[in-house]
Amino acid sequence: MRRFSFVFLLALLANLSWAQDLSYYLPKGYTYNPSVPTPKQVLGYEVGEWHVTHDQLVMYMKAVAAASDRVKFEETGRSYEKRPQTLLTITSPSNLGKLDQIKAERAKLREPGSAVNIQNMPVVMFMGYSVHGNEPSGANASLLAAYHFAAANEIAADLENIVLLLDPAINPDGLNRFASWVNSHKAYVMNGDPAQRELNEAWPRGRTNHYWFDLNRDWLPVQHPESRNRVKVFQSWLPNIHLDFHEMGTNSTFFFQPGVPSRVHPLTPKKNFELTEKIGTYHAKALDQIGSLYYNQENYDDFYYGKGSTYPDVQGSIGILFEQASSRGHLQESANGMLSFPFTIRNQFTANLSSYQAAKEMRVELNQWMKDFYTEIKNETTADVNKAYIFGAKEDDARSFHLADLILQHDIKVFALKEDITVNGKQFKKESSYIVPADQPQYRLIKAMFETRTTFQDSLFYDISAWTYPMAFHLDFMALNSRILNLASVTQVDKNNFAQAPGKVIGEAGAYQYALEWTDYYAPKAAYQLLKAGFLVRVSNAEFSTAEGKTFGRGTLLIDKGESGMDNQAFFAKLREIALGSHVDIHALTTGYTGGANLGSTFMAPLKTPNVALLVDGGVDSGEAGEIWHLLDQRMKMPVTLLPLDAVSGANLSRYNVILMADGNYGRLGQAGATAIKNWVSQGNTLVAKGGALRWLAQNEIGNFTFRTVDNAEKGLQKNYADFENATGSKQTFGAIFKANLDTTHPIGYGYSEKEIYTFRNDNFFLEPSANPYANPLVYTANPLASGYLHPSNLPGVKESAVIRVAGQGRGRIIGFADNPNFRAFWFGTNKLFMNSIFFGQVIDGGTTR
């Protein structure tokens, strides 16, 4: 009995030693309104005792809003998994009654010359927590922030001059995935062993959203609902300070911005850095008071505008990144001692309080800075010879539409052409071309979207070094001077009623055949529906033309009723339905006696319906796998089986005729998996692989792929040890844009009208071209760098190397990608290359792959 009591006491002490009540977190000297519930009163446990799940988080925020006259709760949208995105607006009751008026006054800060009362204008601070779901100290600290700002009696007067915007979980799906993992593995007697299952979450981990995207890279591309909803909040409020709560490695301490001074984007004013540094003194003072270690002006940068802490900097706001050493679970050993979950939460909440203090004391200065920021922009636009940017695609309105739609999300005016124009030999069609004037408040953000840059102050980047959007969307584009701009007849796009044009069938029912041009971005979406409907679908491997003079290029699909059993009217109705929903035009052809190739030619090859499996789990790069899944599931509406590596050797692979392998380490497949895949390809199927997957294939003698190496080792007898990190880091390719030549007659190049195309790469993986010149449909040019940073030692690896190389295996085909054609879902320009590999790998001539 005594032994039992002793063990029980030890267990109790072990548990209690890491559980903390509110006094551990809350600042001294405050009293709290008892009508506002504490987190424990709603959730049943103390903050930090368990990881809050998203439903619990929302439940508490609703409870606080219901109890406090300082708080407004609203739902701003829904995630992919239909979890609510929520926003708490916290301010004085009087301000809550005039939020629209406050927003309207703040909008005038973007209008130089407008009369605004800076002295009396409230300061606005946005607090965004845990955009990475497995960095949970932020979201759990939001419980404390909601309670403190809603209930602390002593801040009532402050809130007359402050509006707080609290987003408790920027990534609802990822947060919930992670909380479920750690809570389900929590022991009541914790020991902090890093090998503990709780601290090693399963693939794909909780960092990302439903499709495994890093939402902290999506503030500028806005390709996901979570991002669009939060950017809408930002643009409606124009916060002065934008807090972004993250976590980093367990053996670190606490970081707050500013980051490395030399790694700030040139479009960000120096004043932004100075204000960030001034706010940093508040963080240092607060962390000193609780005895926490911290640092700044190291590691992290402010270059890529797609991050939550950098996106505000180019809009007169101050973005601030916080990085807390992560306990990953509830307790973990670290180089600095035992790191408990409550400790990580306290640091985040402390930085939240110090930010509040800075906002309160710097209110006038911060509002004045935003006004000055936009006044300076007006002067810059006047001096800039580039008065606008035009972009478009002659053959595809979808890619133009999606770029225009992206730009509109950022409170930028976009104009559509009302007539065709030609500028410097480039034709821009009214159906698919847009103009973005430079003379508007978001001038610097516009410049960041359209500029190309190949010289940099620093050669290290925390994220990508280039993202030139017209290149990413494979669009013609150029800057316009005032003379050309004034010649263009345009109409402003209505953001609230902007939609892609519906597709249609051109012609009548009962036609001889119907044709779908592959130039349309959504042609693969339509193709899949046509094949699933049971129609006979053939791809034209040669050009042909009609008597009316219309030419159809390689890749055009020819559609017949096949064995669907439909009569002409039902067939026509189905074609119209597919064309409408896929935003493509389908043309009726009255005869098979066409110019060039006839419609019964051997150049017209029947297509099989792609039955696709995507290998996942283990060492597969979840980000790239998620990009593939998103492309097929969200855009092309095609089913795909997510096939775990461990299941490959025992799976019935004959169910699939296409298998996709993202970048990653495939050693987990083992010999049995390698044999299964090799046999499957040899039977006439299509394997699409990228990066590390190609190395694994080569090691297992599946396909014939070889790789290029470069010599970028440091030379010399002795170099300064202190220079090691910068010298080696500068040789990494973090993300840049390159020019490549495409064989538009190859099935992988179908749907493209121009040979030059832009690709994106973010690694030093170099693919040697095949000795067979017909097996290299996409090859880098001799001078490949288009935008971004590339270390000179890596240039020999890139230039004239293969971007895509095709190899044979038995009767099958392997299509190898050196670069990621689906990067972060905004690289629309190369998506078609990937879709071509899925649909047309089956028709590639085997003689071109040897």
PDB file of C-alpha atoms in Angstrom, residues 69-176:
ATOM      1  CA  ASP A  69     -18.852  43.976 -24.438  1.00  0.00           C
ATOM      2  CA  ARG A  70     -15.346  44.562 -25.815  1.00  0.00           C
ATOM      3  CA  VAL A  71     -15.407  41.623 -28.209  1.00  0.00           C
ATOM      4  CA  LYS A  72     -17.020  40.876 -31.555  1.00  0.00           C
ATOM      5  CA  PHE A  73     -16.836  37.313 -32.881  1.00  0.00           C
ATOM      6  CA  GLU A  74     -17.160  36.613 -36.588  1.00  0.00           C
ATOM      7  CA  GLU A  75     -16.540  33.792 -39.007  1.00  0.00           C
ATOM      8  CA  THR A  76     -14.412  34.950 -41.942  1.00  0.00           C
ATOM      9  CA  GLY A  77     -14.562  31.760 -43.978  1.00  0.00           C
ATOM     10  CA  ARG A  78     -14.049  28.020 -43.960  1.00  0.00           C
ATOM     11  CA  SER A  79     -11.024  25.790 -44.482  1.00  0.00           C
ATOM     12  CA  TYR A  80     -10.949  22.876 -46.919  1.00  0.00           C
ATOM     13  CA  GLU A  81     -12.149  20.617 -44.106  1.00  0.00           C
ATOM     14  CA  LYS A  82     -14.952  23.107 -43.433  1.00  0.00           C
ATOM     15  CA  ARG A  83     -13.583  24.312 -40.126  1.00  0.00           C
ATOM     16  CA  PRO A  84     -14.507  27.926 -39.414  1.00  0.00           C
ATOM     17  CA  GLN A  85     -11.892  30.637 -39.701  1.00  0.00           C
ATOM     18  CA  THR A  86     -12.655  33.066 -36.939  1.00  0.00           C
ATOM     19  CA  LEU A  87     -11.802  36.615 -35.987  1.00  0.00           C
ATOM     20  CA  LEU A  88     -12.186  38.392 -32.666  1.00  0.00           C
ATOM     21  CA  THR A  89     -12.294  42.162 -32.860  1.00  0.00           C
ATOM     22  CA  ILE A  90     -11.384  43.526 -29.422  1.00  0.00           C
ATOM     23  CA  THR A  91     -11.705  47.201 -28.614  1.00  0.00           C
ATOM     24  CA  SER A  92     -13.806  49.541 -26.520  1.00  0.00           C
ATOM     25  CA  PRO A  93     -17.601  49.170 -26.647  1.00  0.00           C
ATOM     26  CA  SER A  94     -17.861  52.585 -28.289  1.00  0.00           C
ATOM     27  CA  ASN A  95     -15.447  51.560 -31.033  1.00  0.00           C
ATOM     28  CA  LEU A  96     -17.314  48.307 -31.599  1.00  0.00           C
ATOM     29  CA  GLY A  97     -20.326  50.406 -32.509  1.00  0.00           C
ATOM     30  CA  LYS A  98     -18.453  52.216 -35.294  1.00  0.00           C
ATOM     31  CA  LEU A  99     -16.110  49.644 -36.837  1.00  0.00           C
ATOM     32  CA  ASP A 100     -17.155  50.498 -40.391  1.00  0.00           C
ATOM     33  CA  GLN A 101     -16.414  54.153 -39.714  1.00  0.00           C
ATOM     34  CA  ILE A 102     -12.944  53.286 -38.363  1.00  0.00           C
ATOM     35  CA  LYS A 103     -12.230  51.162 -41.428  1.00  0.00           C
ATOM     36  CA  ALA A 104     -13.335  53.946 -43.740  1.00  0.00           C
ATOM     37  CA  GLU A 105     -11.018  56.414 -42.009  1.00  0.00           C
ATOM     38  CA  ARG A 106      -8.124  53.987 -42.242  1.00  0.00           C
ATOM     39  CA  ALA A 107      -8.726  53.488 -45.968  1.00  0.00           C
ATOM     40  CA  LYS A 108      -7.962  57.199 -46.404  1.00  0.00           C
ATOM     41  CA  LEU A 109      -4.384  56.512 -45.276  1.00  0.00           C
ATOM     42  CA  ARG A 110      -3.902  55.006 -48.748  1.00  0.00           C
ATOM     43  CA  GLU A 111      -5.169  58.189 -50.392  1.00  0.00           C
ATOM     44  CA  PRO A 112      -2.546  60.967 -50.281  1.00  0.00           C
ATOM     45  CA  GLY A 113      -4.193  64.319 -49.710  1.00  0.00           C
ATOM     46  CA  SER A 114      -7.169  62.887 -47.843  1.00  0.00           C
ATOM     47  CA  ALA A 115      -8.026  64.595 -44.585  1.00  0.00           C
ATOM     48  CA  VAL A 116      -7.362  62.167 -41.737  1.00  0.00           C
ATOM     49  CA  ASN A 117      -6.947  62.893 -38.047  1.00  0.00           C
ATOM     50  CA  ILE A 118      -3.801  60.962 -37.198  1.00  0.00           C
ATOM     51  CA  GLN A 119      -3.830  62.164 -33.603  1.00  0.00           C
ATOM     52  CA  ASN A 120      -7.220  60.628 -32.843  1.00  0.00           C
ATOM     53  CA  MET A 121      -7.069  57.573 -35.093  1.00  0.00           C
ATOM     54  CA  PRO A 122      -6.960  54.198 -33.273  1.00  0.00           C
ATOM     55  CA  VAL A 123      -3.987  51.947 -33.902  1.00  0.00           C
ATOM     56  CA  VAL A 124      -4.835  48.494 -35.276  1.00  0.00           C
ATOM     57  CA  MET A 125      -2.884  45.360 -34.417  1.00  0.00           C
ATOM     58  CA  PHE A 126      -3.535  41.989 -36.053  1.00  0.00           C
ATOM     59  CA  MET A 127      -2.539  38.914 -34.038  1.00  0.00           C
ATOM     60  CA  GLY A 128      -2.254  35.751 -36.139  1.00  0.00           C
ATOM     61  CA  TYR A 129      -1.426  32.466 -34.437  1.00  0.00           C
ATOM     62  CA  SER A 130      -0.020  29.144 -35.659  1.00  0.00           C
ATOM     63  CA  VAL A 131      -0.145  29.339 -39.439  1.00  0.00           C
ATOM     64  CA  HIS A 132       1.869  26.143 -39.058  1.00  0.00           C
ATOM     65  CA  GLY A 133      -0.393  23.700 -37.262  1.00  0.00           C
ATOM     66  CA  ASN A 134       2.424  21.884 -35.482  1.00  0.00           C
ATOM     67  CA  GLU A 135       3.704  25.144 -34.000  1.00  0.00           C
ATOM     68  CA  PRO A 136       0.919  25.240 -31.424  1.00  0.00           C
ATOM     69  CA  SER A 137       2.238  27.546 -28.713  1.00  0.00           C
ATOM     70  CA  GLY A 138       0.805  30.478 -30.678  1.00  0.00           C
ATOM     71  CA  ALA A 139      -2.741  29.129 -30.912  1.00  0.00           C
ATOM     72  CA  ASN A 140      -2.674  28.148 -27.242  1.00  0.00           C
ATOM     73  CA  ALA A 141      -1.360  31.611 -26.350  1.00  0.00           C
ATOM     74  CA  SER A 142      -4.365  33.061 -28.192  1.00  0.00           C
ATOM     75  CA  LEU A 143      -6.523  31.692 -25.359  1.00  0.00           C
ATOM     76  CA  LEU A 144      -4.608  33.903 -22.952  1.00  0.00           C
ATOM     77  CA  ALA A 145      -4.698  36.900 -25.282  1.00  0.00           C
ATOM     78  CA  ALA A 146      -8.450  36.628 -25.727  1.00  0.00           C
ATOM     79  CA  TYR A 147      -8.978  36.366 -21.981  1.00  0.00           C
ATOM     80  CA  HIS A 148      -6.576  39.151 -21.008  1.00  0.00           C
ATOM     81  CA  PHE A 149      -7.719  41.714 -23.569  1.00  0.00           C
ATOM     82  CA  ALA A 150     -11.390  40.934 -22.972  1.00  0.00           C
ATOM     83  CA  ALA A 151     -11.273  40.816 -19.174  1.00  0.00           C
ATOM     84  CA  ALA A 152      -8.401  42.965 -17.842  1.00  0.00           C
ATOM     85  CA  ASN A 153     -10.010  45.928 -16.124  1.00  0.00           C
ATOM     86  CA  GLU A 154      -6.933  48.154 -16.309  1.00  0.00           C
ATOM     87  CA  ILE A 155      -6.840  48.311 -20.132  1.00  0.00           C
ATOM     88  CA  ALA A 156     -10.383  49.635 -20.623  1.00  0.00           C
ATOM     89  CA  ALA A 157      -9.192  53.173 -21.320  1.00  0.00           C
ATOM     90  CA  ASP A 158      -6.447  51.957 -23.683  1.00  0.00           C
ATOM     91  CA  LEU A 159      -8.978  50.228 -25.904  1.00  0.00           C
ATOM     92  CA  GLU A 160     -10.511  53.567 -26.842  1.00  0.00           C
ATOM     93  CA  ASN A 161      -7.421  54.008 -29.024  1.00  0.00           C
ATOM     94  CA  ILE A 162      -6.664  50.420 -30.009  1.00  0.00           C
ATOM     95  CA  VAL A 163      -8.395  47.847 -32.183  1.00  0.00           C
ATOM     96  CA  LEU A 164      -7.104  44.288 -31.778  1.00  0.00           C
ATOM     97  CA  LEU A 165      -7.804  41.682 -34.454  1.00  0.00           C
ATOM     98  CA  LEU A 166      -7.289  38.175 -33.110  1.00  0.00           C
ATOM     99  CA  ASP A 167      -7.161  35.162 -35.467  1.00  0.00           C
ATOM    100  CA  PRO A 168      -6.664  32.233 -33.058  1.00  0.00           C
ATOM    101  CA  ALA A 169      -5.683  29.639 -35.678  1.00  0.00           C
ATOM    102  CA  ILE A 170      -4.653  30.686 -39.168  1.00  0.00           C
ATOM    103  CA  ASN A 171      -4.422  27.006 -40.153  1.00  0.00           C
ATOM    104  CA  PRO A 172      -7.436  25.260 -38.603  1.00  0.00           C
ATOM    105  CA  ASP A 173      -6.952  21.884 -40.306  1.00  0.00           C
ATOM    106  CA  GLY A 174      -3.245  21.560 -39.538  1.00  0.00           C
ATOM    107  CA  LEU A 175      -3.677  22.670 -35.940  1.00  0.00           C
ATOM    108  CA  ASN A 176      -6.377  20.089 -35.349  1.00  0.00           C
TER     109      ASN A 176
END
